[in-house]
Coordinates of C-alpha atoms in Angstrom, one line a residue:
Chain T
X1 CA -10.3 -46.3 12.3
X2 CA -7.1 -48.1 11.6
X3 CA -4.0 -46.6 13.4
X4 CA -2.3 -46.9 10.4
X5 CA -4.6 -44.3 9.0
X6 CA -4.1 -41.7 11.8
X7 CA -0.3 -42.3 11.3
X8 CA 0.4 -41.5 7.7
X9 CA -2.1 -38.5 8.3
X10 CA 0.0 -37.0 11.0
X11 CA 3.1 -37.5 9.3
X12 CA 1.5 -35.6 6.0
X13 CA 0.7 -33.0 8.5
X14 CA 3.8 -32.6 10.8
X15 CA 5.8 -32.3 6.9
X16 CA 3.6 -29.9 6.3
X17 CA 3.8 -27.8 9.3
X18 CA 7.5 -28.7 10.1
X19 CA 6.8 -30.6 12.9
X20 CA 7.5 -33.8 14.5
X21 CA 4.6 -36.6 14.6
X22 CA 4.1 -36.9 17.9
X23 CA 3.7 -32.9 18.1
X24 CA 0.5 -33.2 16.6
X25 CA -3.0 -34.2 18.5
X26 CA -6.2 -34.9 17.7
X27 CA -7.2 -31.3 19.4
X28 CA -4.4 -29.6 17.6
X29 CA -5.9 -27.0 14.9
X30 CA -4.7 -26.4 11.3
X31 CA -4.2 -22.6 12.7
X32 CA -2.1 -23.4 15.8
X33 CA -0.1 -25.6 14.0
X34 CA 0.4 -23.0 11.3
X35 CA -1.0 -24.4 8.6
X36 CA -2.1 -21.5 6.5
X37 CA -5.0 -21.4 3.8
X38 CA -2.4 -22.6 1.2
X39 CA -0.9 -25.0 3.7
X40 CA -4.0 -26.7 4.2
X41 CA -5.1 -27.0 0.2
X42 CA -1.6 -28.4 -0.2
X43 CA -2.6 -31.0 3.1
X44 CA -5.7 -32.2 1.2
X45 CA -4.1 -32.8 -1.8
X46 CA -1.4 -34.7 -0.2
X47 CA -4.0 -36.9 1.6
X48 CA -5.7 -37.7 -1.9
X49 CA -2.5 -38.7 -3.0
X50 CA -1.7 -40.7 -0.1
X51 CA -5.1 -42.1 0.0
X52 CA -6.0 -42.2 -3.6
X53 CA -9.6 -40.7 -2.6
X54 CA -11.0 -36.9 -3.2
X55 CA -11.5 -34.8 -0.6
X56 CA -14.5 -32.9 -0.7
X57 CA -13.1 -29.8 -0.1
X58 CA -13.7 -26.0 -1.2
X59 CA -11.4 -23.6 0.2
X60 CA -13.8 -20.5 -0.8
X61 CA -16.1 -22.1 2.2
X62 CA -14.4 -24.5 4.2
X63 CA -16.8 -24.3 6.5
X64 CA -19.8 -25.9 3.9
X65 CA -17.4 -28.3 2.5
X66 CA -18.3 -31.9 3.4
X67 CA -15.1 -32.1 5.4
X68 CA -14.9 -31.1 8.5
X69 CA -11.3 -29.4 9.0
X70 CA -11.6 -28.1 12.4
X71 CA -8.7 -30.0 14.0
X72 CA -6.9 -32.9 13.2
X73 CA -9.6 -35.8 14.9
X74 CA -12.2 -34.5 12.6
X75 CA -9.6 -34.4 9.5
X76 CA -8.8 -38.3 10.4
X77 CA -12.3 -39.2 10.9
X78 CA -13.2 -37.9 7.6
X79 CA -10.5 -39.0 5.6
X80 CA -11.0 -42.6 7.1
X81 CA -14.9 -41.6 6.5
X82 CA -14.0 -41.5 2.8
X83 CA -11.8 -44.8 2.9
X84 CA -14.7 -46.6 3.6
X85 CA -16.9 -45.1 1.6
X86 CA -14.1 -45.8 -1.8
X87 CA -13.7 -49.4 -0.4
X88 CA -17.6 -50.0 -0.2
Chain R
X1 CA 22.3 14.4 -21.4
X2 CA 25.1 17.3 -21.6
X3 CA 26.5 18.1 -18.1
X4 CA 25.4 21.6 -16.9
X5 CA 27.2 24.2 -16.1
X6 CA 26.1 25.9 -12.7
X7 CA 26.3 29.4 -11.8
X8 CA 29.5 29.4 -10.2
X9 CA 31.0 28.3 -13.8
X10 CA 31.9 24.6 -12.3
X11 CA 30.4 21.8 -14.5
X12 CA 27.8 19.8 -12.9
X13 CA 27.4 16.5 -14.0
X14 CA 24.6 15.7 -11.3
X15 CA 21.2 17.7 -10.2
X16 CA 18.4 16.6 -8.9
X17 CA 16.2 16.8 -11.7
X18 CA 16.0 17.2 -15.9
X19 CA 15.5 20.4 -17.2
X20 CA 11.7 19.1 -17.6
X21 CA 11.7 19.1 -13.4
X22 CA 11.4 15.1 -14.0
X23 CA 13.5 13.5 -11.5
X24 CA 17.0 11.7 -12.1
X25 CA 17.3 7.9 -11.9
X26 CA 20.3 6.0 -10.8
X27 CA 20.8 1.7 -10.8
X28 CA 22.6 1.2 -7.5
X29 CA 22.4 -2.5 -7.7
X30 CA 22.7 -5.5 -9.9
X31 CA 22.0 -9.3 -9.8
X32 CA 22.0 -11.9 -11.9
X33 CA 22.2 -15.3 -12.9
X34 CA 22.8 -17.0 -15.9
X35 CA 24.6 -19.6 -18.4
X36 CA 27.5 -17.5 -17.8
X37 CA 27.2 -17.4 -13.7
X38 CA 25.8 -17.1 -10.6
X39 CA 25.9 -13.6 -10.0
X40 CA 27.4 -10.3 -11.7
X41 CA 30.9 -10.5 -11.4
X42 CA 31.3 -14.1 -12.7
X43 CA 29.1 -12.8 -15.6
X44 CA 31.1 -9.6 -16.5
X45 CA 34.1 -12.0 -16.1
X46 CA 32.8 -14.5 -18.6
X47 CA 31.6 -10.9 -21.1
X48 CA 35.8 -9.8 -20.8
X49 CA 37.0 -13.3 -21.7
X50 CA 34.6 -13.9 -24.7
X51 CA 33.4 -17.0 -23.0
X52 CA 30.8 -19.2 -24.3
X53 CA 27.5 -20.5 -21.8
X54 CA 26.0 -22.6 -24.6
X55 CA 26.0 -26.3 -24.0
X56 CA 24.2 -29.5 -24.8
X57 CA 20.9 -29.4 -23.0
X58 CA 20.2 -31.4 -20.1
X59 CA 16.5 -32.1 -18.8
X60 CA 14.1 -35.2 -19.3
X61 CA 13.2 -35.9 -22.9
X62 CA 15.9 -33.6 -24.6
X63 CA 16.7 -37.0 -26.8
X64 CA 13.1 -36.2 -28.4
X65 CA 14.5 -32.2 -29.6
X66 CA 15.7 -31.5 -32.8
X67 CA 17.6 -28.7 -31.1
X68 CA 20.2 -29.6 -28.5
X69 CA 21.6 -27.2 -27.3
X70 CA 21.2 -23.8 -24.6
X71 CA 22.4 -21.6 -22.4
X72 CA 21.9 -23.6 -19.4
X73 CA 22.4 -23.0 -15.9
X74 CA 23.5 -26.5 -15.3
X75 CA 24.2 -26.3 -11.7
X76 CA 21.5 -24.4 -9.9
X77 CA 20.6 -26.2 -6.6
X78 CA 16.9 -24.5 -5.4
X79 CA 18.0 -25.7 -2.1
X80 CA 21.2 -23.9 -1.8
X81 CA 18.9 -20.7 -1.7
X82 CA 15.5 -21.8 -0.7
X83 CA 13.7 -24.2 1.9
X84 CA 11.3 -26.8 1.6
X85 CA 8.0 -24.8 0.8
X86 CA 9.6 -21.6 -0.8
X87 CA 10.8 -24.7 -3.6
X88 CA 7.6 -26.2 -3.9
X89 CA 6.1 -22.6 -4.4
X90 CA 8.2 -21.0 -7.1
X91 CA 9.0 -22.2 -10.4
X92 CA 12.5 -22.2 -11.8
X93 CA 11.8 -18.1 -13.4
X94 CA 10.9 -17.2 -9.5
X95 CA 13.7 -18.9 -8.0
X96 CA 16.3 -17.0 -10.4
X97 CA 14.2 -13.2 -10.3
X98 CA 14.8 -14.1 -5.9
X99 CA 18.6 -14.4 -6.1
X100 CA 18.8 -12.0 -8.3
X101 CA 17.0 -9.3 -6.8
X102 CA 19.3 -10.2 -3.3
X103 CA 22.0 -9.6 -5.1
X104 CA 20.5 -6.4 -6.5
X105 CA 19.1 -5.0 -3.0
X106 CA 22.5 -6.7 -1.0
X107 CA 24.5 -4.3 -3.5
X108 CA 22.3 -1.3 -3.3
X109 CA 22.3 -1.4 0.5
X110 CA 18.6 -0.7 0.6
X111 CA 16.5 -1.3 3.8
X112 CA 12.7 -1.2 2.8
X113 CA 11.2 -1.0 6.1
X114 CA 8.8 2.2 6.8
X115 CA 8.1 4.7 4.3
X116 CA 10.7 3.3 1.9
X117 CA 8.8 0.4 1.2
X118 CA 5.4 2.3 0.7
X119 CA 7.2 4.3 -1.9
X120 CA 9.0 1.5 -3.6
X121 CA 7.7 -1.1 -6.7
X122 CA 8.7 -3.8 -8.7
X123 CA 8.3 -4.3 -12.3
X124 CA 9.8 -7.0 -13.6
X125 CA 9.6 -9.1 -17.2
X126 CA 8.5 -12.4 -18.6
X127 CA 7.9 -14.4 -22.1
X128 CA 6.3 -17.3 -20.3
X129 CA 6.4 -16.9 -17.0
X130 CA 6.3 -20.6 -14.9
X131 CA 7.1 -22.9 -18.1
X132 CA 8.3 -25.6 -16.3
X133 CA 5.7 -26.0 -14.0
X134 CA 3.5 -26.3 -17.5
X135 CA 5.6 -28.8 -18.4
X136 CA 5.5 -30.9 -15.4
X137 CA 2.1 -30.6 -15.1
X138 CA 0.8 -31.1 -18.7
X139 CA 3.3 -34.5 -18.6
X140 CA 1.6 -35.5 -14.9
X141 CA -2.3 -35.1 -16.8
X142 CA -1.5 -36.7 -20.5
X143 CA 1.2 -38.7 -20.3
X144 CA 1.0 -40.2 -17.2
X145 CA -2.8 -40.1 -17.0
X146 CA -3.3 -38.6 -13.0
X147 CA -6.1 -37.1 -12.4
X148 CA -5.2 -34.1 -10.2
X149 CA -2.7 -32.1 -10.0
X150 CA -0.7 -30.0 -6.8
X151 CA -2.6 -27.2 -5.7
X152 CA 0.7 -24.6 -6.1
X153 CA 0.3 -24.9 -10.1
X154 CA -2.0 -21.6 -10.5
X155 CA 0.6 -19.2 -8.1
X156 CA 3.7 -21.1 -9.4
X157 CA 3.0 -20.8 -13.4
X158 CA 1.2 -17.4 -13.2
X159 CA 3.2 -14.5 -15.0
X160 CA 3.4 -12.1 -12.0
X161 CA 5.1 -14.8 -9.5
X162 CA 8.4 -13.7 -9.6
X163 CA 7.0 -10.0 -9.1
X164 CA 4.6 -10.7 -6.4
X165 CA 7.3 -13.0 -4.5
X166 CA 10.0 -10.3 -4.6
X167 CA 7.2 -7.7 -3.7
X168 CA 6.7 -9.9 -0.4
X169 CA 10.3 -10.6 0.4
X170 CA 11.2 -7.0 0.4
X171 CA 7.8 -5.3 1.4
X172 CA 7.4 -3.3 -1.7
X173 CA 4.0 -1.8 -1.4
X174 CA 3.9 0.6 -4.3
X175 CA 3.6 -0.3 -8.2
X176 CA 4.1 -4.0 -8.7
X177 CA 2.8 -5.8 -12.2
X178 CA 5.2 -7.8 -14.9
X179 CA 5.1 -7.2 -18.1
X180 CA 5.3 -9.8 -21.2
X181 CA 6.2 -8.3 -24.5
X182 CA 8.2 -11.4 -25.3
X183 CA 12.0 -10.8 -25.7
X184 CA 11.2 -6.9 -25.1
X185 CA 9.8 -7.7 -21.7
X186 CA 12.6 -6.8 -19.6
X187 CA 13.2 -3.5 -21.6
X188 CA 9.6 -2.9 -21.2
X189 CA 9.8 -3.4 -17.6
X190 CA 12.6 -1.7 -16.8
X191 CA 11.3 1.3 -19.1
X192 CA 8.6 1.6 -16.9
X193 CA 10.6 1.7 -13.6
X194 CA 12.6 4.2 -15.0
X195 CA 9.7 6.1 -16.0
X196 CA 7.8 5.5 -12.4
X197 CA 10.9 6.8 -10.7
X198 CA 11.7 9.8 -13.2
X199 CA 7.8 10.9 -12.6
X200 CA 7.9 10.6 -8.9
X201 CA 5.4 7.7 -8.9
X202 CA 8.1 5.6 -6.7
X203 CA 11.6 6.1 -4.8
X204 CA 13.0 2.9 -5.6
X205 CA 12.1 0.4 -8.4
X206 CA 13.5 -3.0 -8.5
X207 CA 13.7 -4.3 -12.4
X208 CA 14.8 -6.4 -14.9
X209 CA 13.1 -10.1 -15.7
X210 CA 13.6 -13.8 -16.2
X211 CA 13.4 -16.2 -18.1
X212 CA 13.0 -20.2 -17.8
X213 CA 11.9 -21.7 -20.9
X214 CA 14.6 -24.6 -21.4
X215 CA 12.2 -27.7 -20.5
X216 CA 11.0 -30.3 -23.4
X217 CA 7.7 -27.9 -24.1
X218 CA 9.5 -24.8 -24.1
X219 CA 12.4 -25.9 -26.6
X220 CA 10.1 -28.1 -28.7
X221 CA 8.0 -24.5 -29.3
X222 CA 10.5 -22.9 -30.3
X223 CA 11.8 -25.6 -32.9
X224 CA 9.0 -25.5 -34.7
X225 CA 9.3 -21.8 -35.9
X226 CA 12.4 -23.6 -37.4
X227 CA 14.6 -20.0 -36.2
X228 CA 16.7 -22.2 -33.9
X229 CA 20.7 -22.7 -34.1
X230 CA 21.6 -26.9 -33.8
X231 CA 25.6 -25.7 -33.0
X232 CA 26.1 -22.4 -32.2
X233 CA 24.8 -18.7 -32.2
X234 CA 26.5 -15.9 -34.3
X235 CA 24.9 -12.6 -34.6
X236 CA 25.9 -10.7 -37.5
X237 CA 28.3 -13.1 -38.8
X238 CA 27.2 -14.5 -42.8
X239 CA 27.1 -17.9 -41.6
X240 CA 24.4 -17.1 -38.4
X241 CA 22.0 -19.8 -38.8
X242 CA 19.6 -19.0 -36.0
X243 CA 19.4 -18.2 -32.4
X244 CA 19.9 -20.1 -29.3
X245 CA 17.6 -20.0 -26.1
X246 CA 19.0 -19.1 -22.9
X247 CA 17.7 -18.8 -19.2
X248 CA 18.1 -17.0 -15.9
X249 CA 17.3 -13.6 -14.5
X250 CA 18.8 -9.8 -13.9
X251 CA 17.4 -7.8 -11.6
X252 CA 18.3 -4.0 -11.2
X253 CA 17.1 -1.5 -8.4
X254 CA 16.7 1.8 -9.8
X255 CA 16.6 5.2 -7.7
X256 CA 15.9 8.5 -7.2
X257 CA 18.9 10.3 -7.7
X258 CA 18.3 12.0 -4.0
X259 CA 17.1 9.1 -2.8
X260 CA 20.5 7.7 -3.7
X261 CA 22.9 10.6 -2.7
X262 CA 21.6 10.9 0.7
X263 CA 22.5 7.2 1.2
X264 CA 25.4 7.6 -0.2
X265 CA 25.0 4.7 -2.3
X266 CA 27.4 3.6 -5.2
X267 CA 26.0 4.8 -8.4
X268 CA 26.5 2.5 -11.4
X269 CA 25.2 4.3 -14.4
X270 CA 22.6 6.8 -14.4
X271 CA 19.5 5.6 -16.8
X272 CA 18.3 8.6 -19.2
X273 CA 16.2 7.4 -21.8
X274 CA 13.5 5.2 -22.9
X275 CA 11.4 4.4 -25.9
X276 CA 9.1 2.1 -27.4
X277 CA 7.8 1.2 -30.4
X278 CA 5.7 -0.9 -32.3
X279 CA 6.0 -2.0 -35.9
X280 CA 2.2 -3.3 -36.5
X281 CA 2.8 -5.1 -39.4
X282 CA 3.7 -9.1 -39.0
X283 CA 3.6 -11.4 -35.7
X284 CA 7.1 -12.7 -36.6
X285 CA 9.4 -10.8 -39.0
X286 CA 10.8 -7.4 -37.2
X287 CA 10.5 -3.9 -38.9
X288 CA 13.5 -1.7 -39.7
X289 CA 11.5 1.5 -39.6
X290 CA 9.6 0.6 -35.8
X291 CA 13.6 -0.6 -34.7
X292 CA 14.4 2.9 -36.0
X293 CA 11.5 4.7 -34.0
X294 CA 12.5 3.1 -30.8
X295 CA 16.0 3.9 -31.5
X296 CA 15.6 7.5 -32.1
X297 CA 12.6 7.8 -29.2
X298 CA 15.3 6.8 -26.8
X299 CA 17.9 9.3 -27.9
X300 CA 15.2 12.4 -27.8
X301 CA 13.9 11.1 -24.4
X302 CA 17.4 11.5 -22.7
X303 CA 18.5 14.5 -25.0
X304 CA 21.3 12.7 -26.6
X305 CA 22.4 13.2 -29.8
X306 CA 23.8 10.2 -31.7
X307 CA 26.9 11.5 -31.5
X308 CA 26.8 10.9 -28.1
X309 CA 26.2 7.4 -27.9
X310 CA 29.4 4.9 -28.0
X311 CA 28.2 1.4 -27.9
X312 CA 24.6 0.0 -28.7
X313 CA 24.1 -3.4 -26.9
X314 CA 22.0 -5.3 -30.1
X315 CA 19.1 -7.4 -29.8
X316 CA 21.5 -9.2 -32.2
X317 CA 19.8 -12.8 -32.1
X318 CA 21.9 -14.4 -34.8
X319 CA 18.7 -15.0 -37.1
X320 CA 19.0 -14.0 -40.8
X321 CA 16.5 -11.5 -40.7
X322 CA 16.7 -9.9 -37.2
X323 CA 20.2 -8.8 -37.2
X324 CA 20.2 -7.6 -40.8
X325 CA 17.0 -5.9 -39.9
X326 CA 18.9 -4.2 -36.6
X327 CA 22.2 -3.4 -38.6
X328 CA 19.9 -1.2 -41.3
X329 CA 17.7 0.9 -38.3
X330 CA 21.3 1.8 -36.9
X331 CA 22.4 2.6 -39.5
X332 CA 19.6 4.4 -40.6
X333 CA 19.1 5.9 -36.5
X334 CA 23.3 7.5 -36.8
X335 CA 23.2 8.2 -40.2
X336 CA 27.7 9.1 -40.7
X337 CA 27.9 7.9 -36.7
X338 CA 27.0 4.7 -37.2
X339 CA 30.5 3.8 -38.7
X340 CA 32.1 5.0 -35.4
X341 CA 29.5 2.9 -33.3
X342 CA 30.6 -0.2 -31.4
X343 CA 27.5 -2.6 -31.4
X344 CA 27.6 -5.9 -29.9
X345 CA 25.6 -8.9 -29.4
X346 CA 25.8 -10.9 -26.0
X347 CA 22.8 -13.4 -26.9
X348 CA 26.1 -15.6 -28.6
X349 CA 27.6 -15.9 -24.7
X350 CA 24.0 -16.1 -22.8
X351 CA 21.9 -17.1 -25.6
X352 CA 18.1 -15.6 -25.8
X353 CA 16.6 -15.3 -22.6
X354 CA 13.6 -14.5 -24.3
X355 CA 11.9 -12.3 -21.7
X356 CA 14.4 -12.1 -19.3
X357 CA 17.2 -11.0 -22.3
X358 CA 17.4 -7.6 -22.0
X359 CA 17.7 -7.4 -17.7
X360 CA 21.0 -9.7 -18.8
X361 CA 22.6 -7.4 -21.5
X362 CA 22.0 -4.2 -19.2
X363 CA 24.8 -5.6 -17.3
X364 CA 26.9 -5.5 -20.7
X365 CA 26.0 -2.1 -21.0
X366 CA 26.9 -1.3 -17.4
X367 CA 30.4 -2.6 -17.7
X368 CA 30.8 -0.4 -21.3
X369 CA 30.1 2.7 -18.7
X370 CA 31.9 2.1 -15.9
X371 CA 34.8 -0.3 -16.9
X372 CA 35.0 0.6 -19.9
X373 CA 35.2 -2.5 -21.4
X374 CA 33.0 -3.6 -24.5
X375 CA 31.4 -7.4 -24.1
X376 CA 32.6 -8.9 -27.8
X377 CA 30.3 -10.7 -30.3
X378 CA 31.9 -13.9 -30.1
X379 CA 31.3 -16.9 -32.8
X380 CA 32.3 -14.0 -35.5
X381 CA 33.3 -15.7 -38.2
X382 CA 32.7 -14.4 -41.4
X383 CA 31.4 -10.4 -42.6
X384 CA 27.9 -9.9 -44.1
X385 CA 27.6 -7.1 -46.3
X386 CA 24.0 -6.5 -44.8
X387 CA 25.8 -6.0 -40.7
X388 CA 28.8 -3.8 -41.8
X389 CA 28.6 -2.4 -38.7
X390 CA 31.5 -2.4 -36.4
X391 CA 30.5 -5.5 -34.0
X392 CA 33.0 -6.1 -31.7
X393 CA 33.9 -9.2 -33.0
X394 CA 35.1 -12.4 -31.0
X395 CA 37.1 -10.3 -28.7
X396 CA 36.2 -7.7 -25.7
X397 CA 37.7 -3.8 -26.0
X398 CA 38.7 -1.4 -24.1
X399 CA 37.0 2.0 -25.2
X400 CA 35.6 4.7 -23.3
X401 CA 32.1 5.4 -23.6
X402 CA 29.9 8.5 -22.4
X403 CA 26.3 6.9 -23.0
X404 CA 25.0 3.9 -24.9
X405 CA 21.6 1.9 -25.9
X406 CA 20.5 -1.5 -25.3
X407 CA 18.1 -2.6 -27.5
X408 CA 15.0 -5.1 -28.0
X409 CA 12.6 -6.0 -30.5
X410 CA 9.9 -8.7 -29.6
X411 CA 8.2 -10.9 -31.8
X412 CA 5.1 -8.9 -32.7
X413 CA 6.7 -6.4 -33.7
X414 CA 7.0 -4.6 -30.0
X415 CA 10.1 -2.5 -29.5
X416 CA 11.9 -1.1 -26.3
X417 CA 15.1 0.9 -25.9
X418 CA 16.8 2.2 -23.1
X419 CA 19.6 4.8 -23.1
X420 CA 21.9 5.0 -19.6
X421 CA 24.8 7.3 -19.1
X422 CA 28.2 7.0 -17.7
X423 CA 28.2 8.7 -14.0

C-alpha cells in the first residue's frame, strides 16, 4: 500500500466528516467520525472519482458488499485492493 | 365573509370558527425570493414601483436558446445561506423554498418544538421540482460521457425535496407531501393547507412553492411549445407575444385563527376560500368555463359575493390565448361587477414561476389587503378588445379593498383559486 493512497483517502474522508487529516486513524469508524449512511455513499463515490475504480458497494447491505467498511484500515486496504486489481 | 354581529350588537369581524364550525385561518408570515428580491419587502417594493425582474439570462449554454431572457435571481450565493453539505444536498428550488420559509417562520414567530410541531405540516408546490440537478447530470452522462454520477441526485431532484427539507428544519411531523399541478401548484398547495387547517387536520401549515426551471433544459423545453416572449412580457396588452419564465420561491405559514390570537401574532390577511377546477378538455389550451368554475367555487367556499371582491390577482401570462381566455371567465364569474374589478398581472415583473407562481402573487394580493396598494400590470401598452377589463395598467394604485382572488390555471387544464380577506 502506497502512502500516497492512504493520504488522498483520509483527506476524502476528513472533507467529508469536517475534520482535519491527521484526526482520522486507521481504527477510526465511519460512525464515530459521523459519517452517516448518506455520508458514507457520498465517500464511495468520491473514492471512485478519485481513484477512477468502482467500489463494490450496496448500501441496502453493507455488511455483504465486497467492501469491508468497518473503519478506515479496511476502507484503505480495499480501495488499494481494487487499485491493483484495475492495474492488473 | 360578512362580519357578524354578536349579541351585544358590536360587529365582530373575528370568531373562532365559520358558521359551518370549520375553523378560521390566518397567514402570519411571508418569505420570498425572487427576480424582484431577496425577501418580501424588497419585492412589495419592486410591485409599488412597477419595476421590472426580467433580464438576459445568464447560465452555461444560454448562447444555444432561442429565448434569452428571464426572471433571474442573478445574485443568489448558496453559501451565504447554507454550508458545505446542506449545498451539495439541495438543488437550487430547495435552497430558495429554505429561505423562504425562514423568512415566513422568522415573521410568524413560531417555535415548533413539542406539541406544536406534531400538529403542524407542510405543503408546498412544484412544476419540476430539482431541474438543475437534471441538467447537470444529463450534461455529466451524455455530453461529457462519465459513467457515474453523485449519489445526492435521487434526494436533490426528487419533487418533495423542498417539502421534506423544510419538514426537517422545523420538525413538522404532521401532513407533509408537494403537489405538482404545473403553474397551479402553489395554489394547489396552499388550498390544501388552508383546507388542513380550516378542518382541524393541522395548527399550522407552512405553504406556498418554488420554482427553478431557468437552466439550458428547462428554457429549451419551454421554447419548443413556441409560447415564449424573446423581449418582454405583457399580459393583456394587444401586442403580448408570450410569456416569460421566472424563478424563486414564496412560502406562507398559515394558522388557526386561535392558534394565532393566543400568540398574539400579527395577522396579515385572513384566507377564506378555495376552489379548483378542472377543464378536461386539451393538455395545452385553457377553458373559459373550468376558469369560471374555479372562480365562482372560490367565491361560494368563503361566502363572498362578487360584489365583495376588489382586486383579482390574474394568472395573466401574457399568451394570446390565456389572458383572453381569463378576461372572458371574469367577466363571465362578475357578470356588471367585473367593470368595477381591478385585475392585475405580476407574471410581467416576476415572470412565470411556473409552479412556484402563485406562492409569489399571494404576496401581491397581501399588499392589495393590507396596504392597500394594487401591484400594476406593467409592459401595458396597447388595449385588446378581448381583456377590456380594468388591469391596472403600468402603474401601482391606491384602492381599498375588503377581499380579493388570486388565480391559476395549469397546463392541463387544472385550475386553483384562493379567496383571502382584509383583517
Amino acid at each position: 500500500m502506497t502512502n500516497d493512497t492512504r493520504s488522498r483517502i483520509r483527506s476524502i474522508i476528513a472533507e467529508q466528516a469536517m475534520l482535519e487529516p491527521d484526526q482520522i486513524t486507521d481504527a477510526s469508524t465511519p460512525g464515530e467520525l459521523g459519517i452517516d449512511s448518506l455520508g458514507l455513499v457520498e465517500t464511495i463515490f468520491a473514492i471512485e472519482e478519485e481513484f477512477d475504480i468502482t467500489v463494490p458497494f450496496n448500501a441496502n447491505e453493507p455488511e455483504k458488499s465486497d467492501f469491508d467498511i468497518t473503519n478506515m484500515g479496511t476502507i484503505i486496504a480495499a480501495v488499494d485492493r481494487l487499485i491493483t486489481e484495475k492495474a492488473a | 365573509m360578512s362580519p357578524k354581529k354578536a349579541k351585544d350588537g358590536k360587529v365582530s369581524t373575528f370568531e373562532a370558527t365559520t358558521r359551518e364550525g370549520l375553523r378560521r385561518v390566518v397567514i402570519t408570515g411571508a418569505g420570498t425570493i425572487n427576480a424582484l428580491g431577496h425577501d418580501v419587502a424588497s419585492t412589495l417594493a419592486a410591485f409599488r414601483e412597477g419595476r421590472s425582474g426580467i433580464s438576459q439570462l445568464d447560465f452555461r449554454d444560454v448562447d444555444r436558446l432561442s429565448i434569452q431572457i428571464g426572471a433571474q435571481v442573478h445574485d443568489w450565493k448558496p453559501e451565504d445561506y447554507f454550508n458545505r453539505q446542506q449545498i451539495l444536498l439541495y438543488d437550487k428550488f430547495t435552497q430558495f423554498t429554505l429561505l423562504a420559509a425562514k423568512q415566513a417562520v422568522a415573521q410568524a414567530g413560531l417555535n415548533f418544538a413539542g406539541k406544536l410541531g406534531l400538529n403542524s405540516g407542510v405543503v408546498l408546490g412544484t412544476a419540476a421540482g430539482g431541474m438543475n440537478t437534471w441538467d447537470e447530470n444529463y450534461r455529466t452522462v451524455y455530453e461529457e460521457g462519465k459513467n457515474r454520477v453523485h449519489p445526492f441526485v435521487v434526494p436533490k431532484l426528487m419533487n418533495n425535496a423542498a417539502a421534506s427539507h423544510v419538514s426537517m428544519e422545523y420538525g413538522l411531523r404532521g401532513p407533509a407531501f408537494t403537489v405538482a399541478t404545473a403553474c397551479a401548484s402553489s395554489n394547489h398547495a396552499m388550498g390544501l393547507a388552508f383546507q388542513m387547517v380550516r378542518s382541524g387536520a393541522a395548527k399550522v401549515m407552512l405553504t406556498g412553492g418554488s420554482e427553478a426551471m431557468l437552466c439550458f433544459g428547462g428554457v429549451k423545453a419551454w421554447e419548443g411549445l413556441r409560447v415564449m416572449s424573446k423581449d418582454a412580457c405583457r399580459p393583456f396588452s394587444a401586442n403580448r407575444n408570450g410569456m416569460v419564465q421566472g424563478e424563486g420561491a414564496g412560502v406562507f405559514v398559515f394558522e388557526d385563527y386561535e392558534n394565532a390570537r393566543a400568540r398574539g401574532a400579527e395577522i396579515l390577511a385572513e384566507v377564506v376560500g378555495f376552489a379548483m377546477s378542472s377543464d378536461a378538455q386539451d393538455i395545452v389550451m385553457p377553458s373559459a368555463q373550468g376558469a369560471e368554475r374555479a372562480i365562482r367555487g372560490a367565491m361560494q367556499d368563503a361566502g363572498l359575493n362578487p360584489e365583495d371582491i376588489g382586486y383579482i390577482n390574474a394568472h395573466g401570462t401574457g399568451t394570446a390565448a390565456n389572458d383572453k381566455t381569463e378576461c372572458a371567465a371574469v367577466a363571465h364569474a362578475f357578470g356588471h361587477h367585473a367593470d368595477r374589478l381591478m385585475i392585475s398581472s405580476t407574471k410581467s415583473m416576476h415572470g412565470h414561476l411556473i409552479g412556484g407562481t402563485g406562492a409569489v402573487e399571494m404576496l401581491a394580493c397581501i399588499m392589495a389587503l393590507r396596504d392597500g396598494v394594487i401591484a400594476p400590470t406593467i409592459g401595458y401598452e396597447e388595449p385588446d378588445p378581448e381583456c377590456a377589463l380594468d388591469v391596472v395598467p403600468n402603474v401601482a394604485r391606491e384602492a381599498r379593498v375588503d377581499a380579493v382572488l388570486s388565480n391559476a390555471f395549469a397546463f392541463g387544464g387544472l385550475n386553483a383559486v384562493i379567496a383571502l380577506r382584509r383583517v
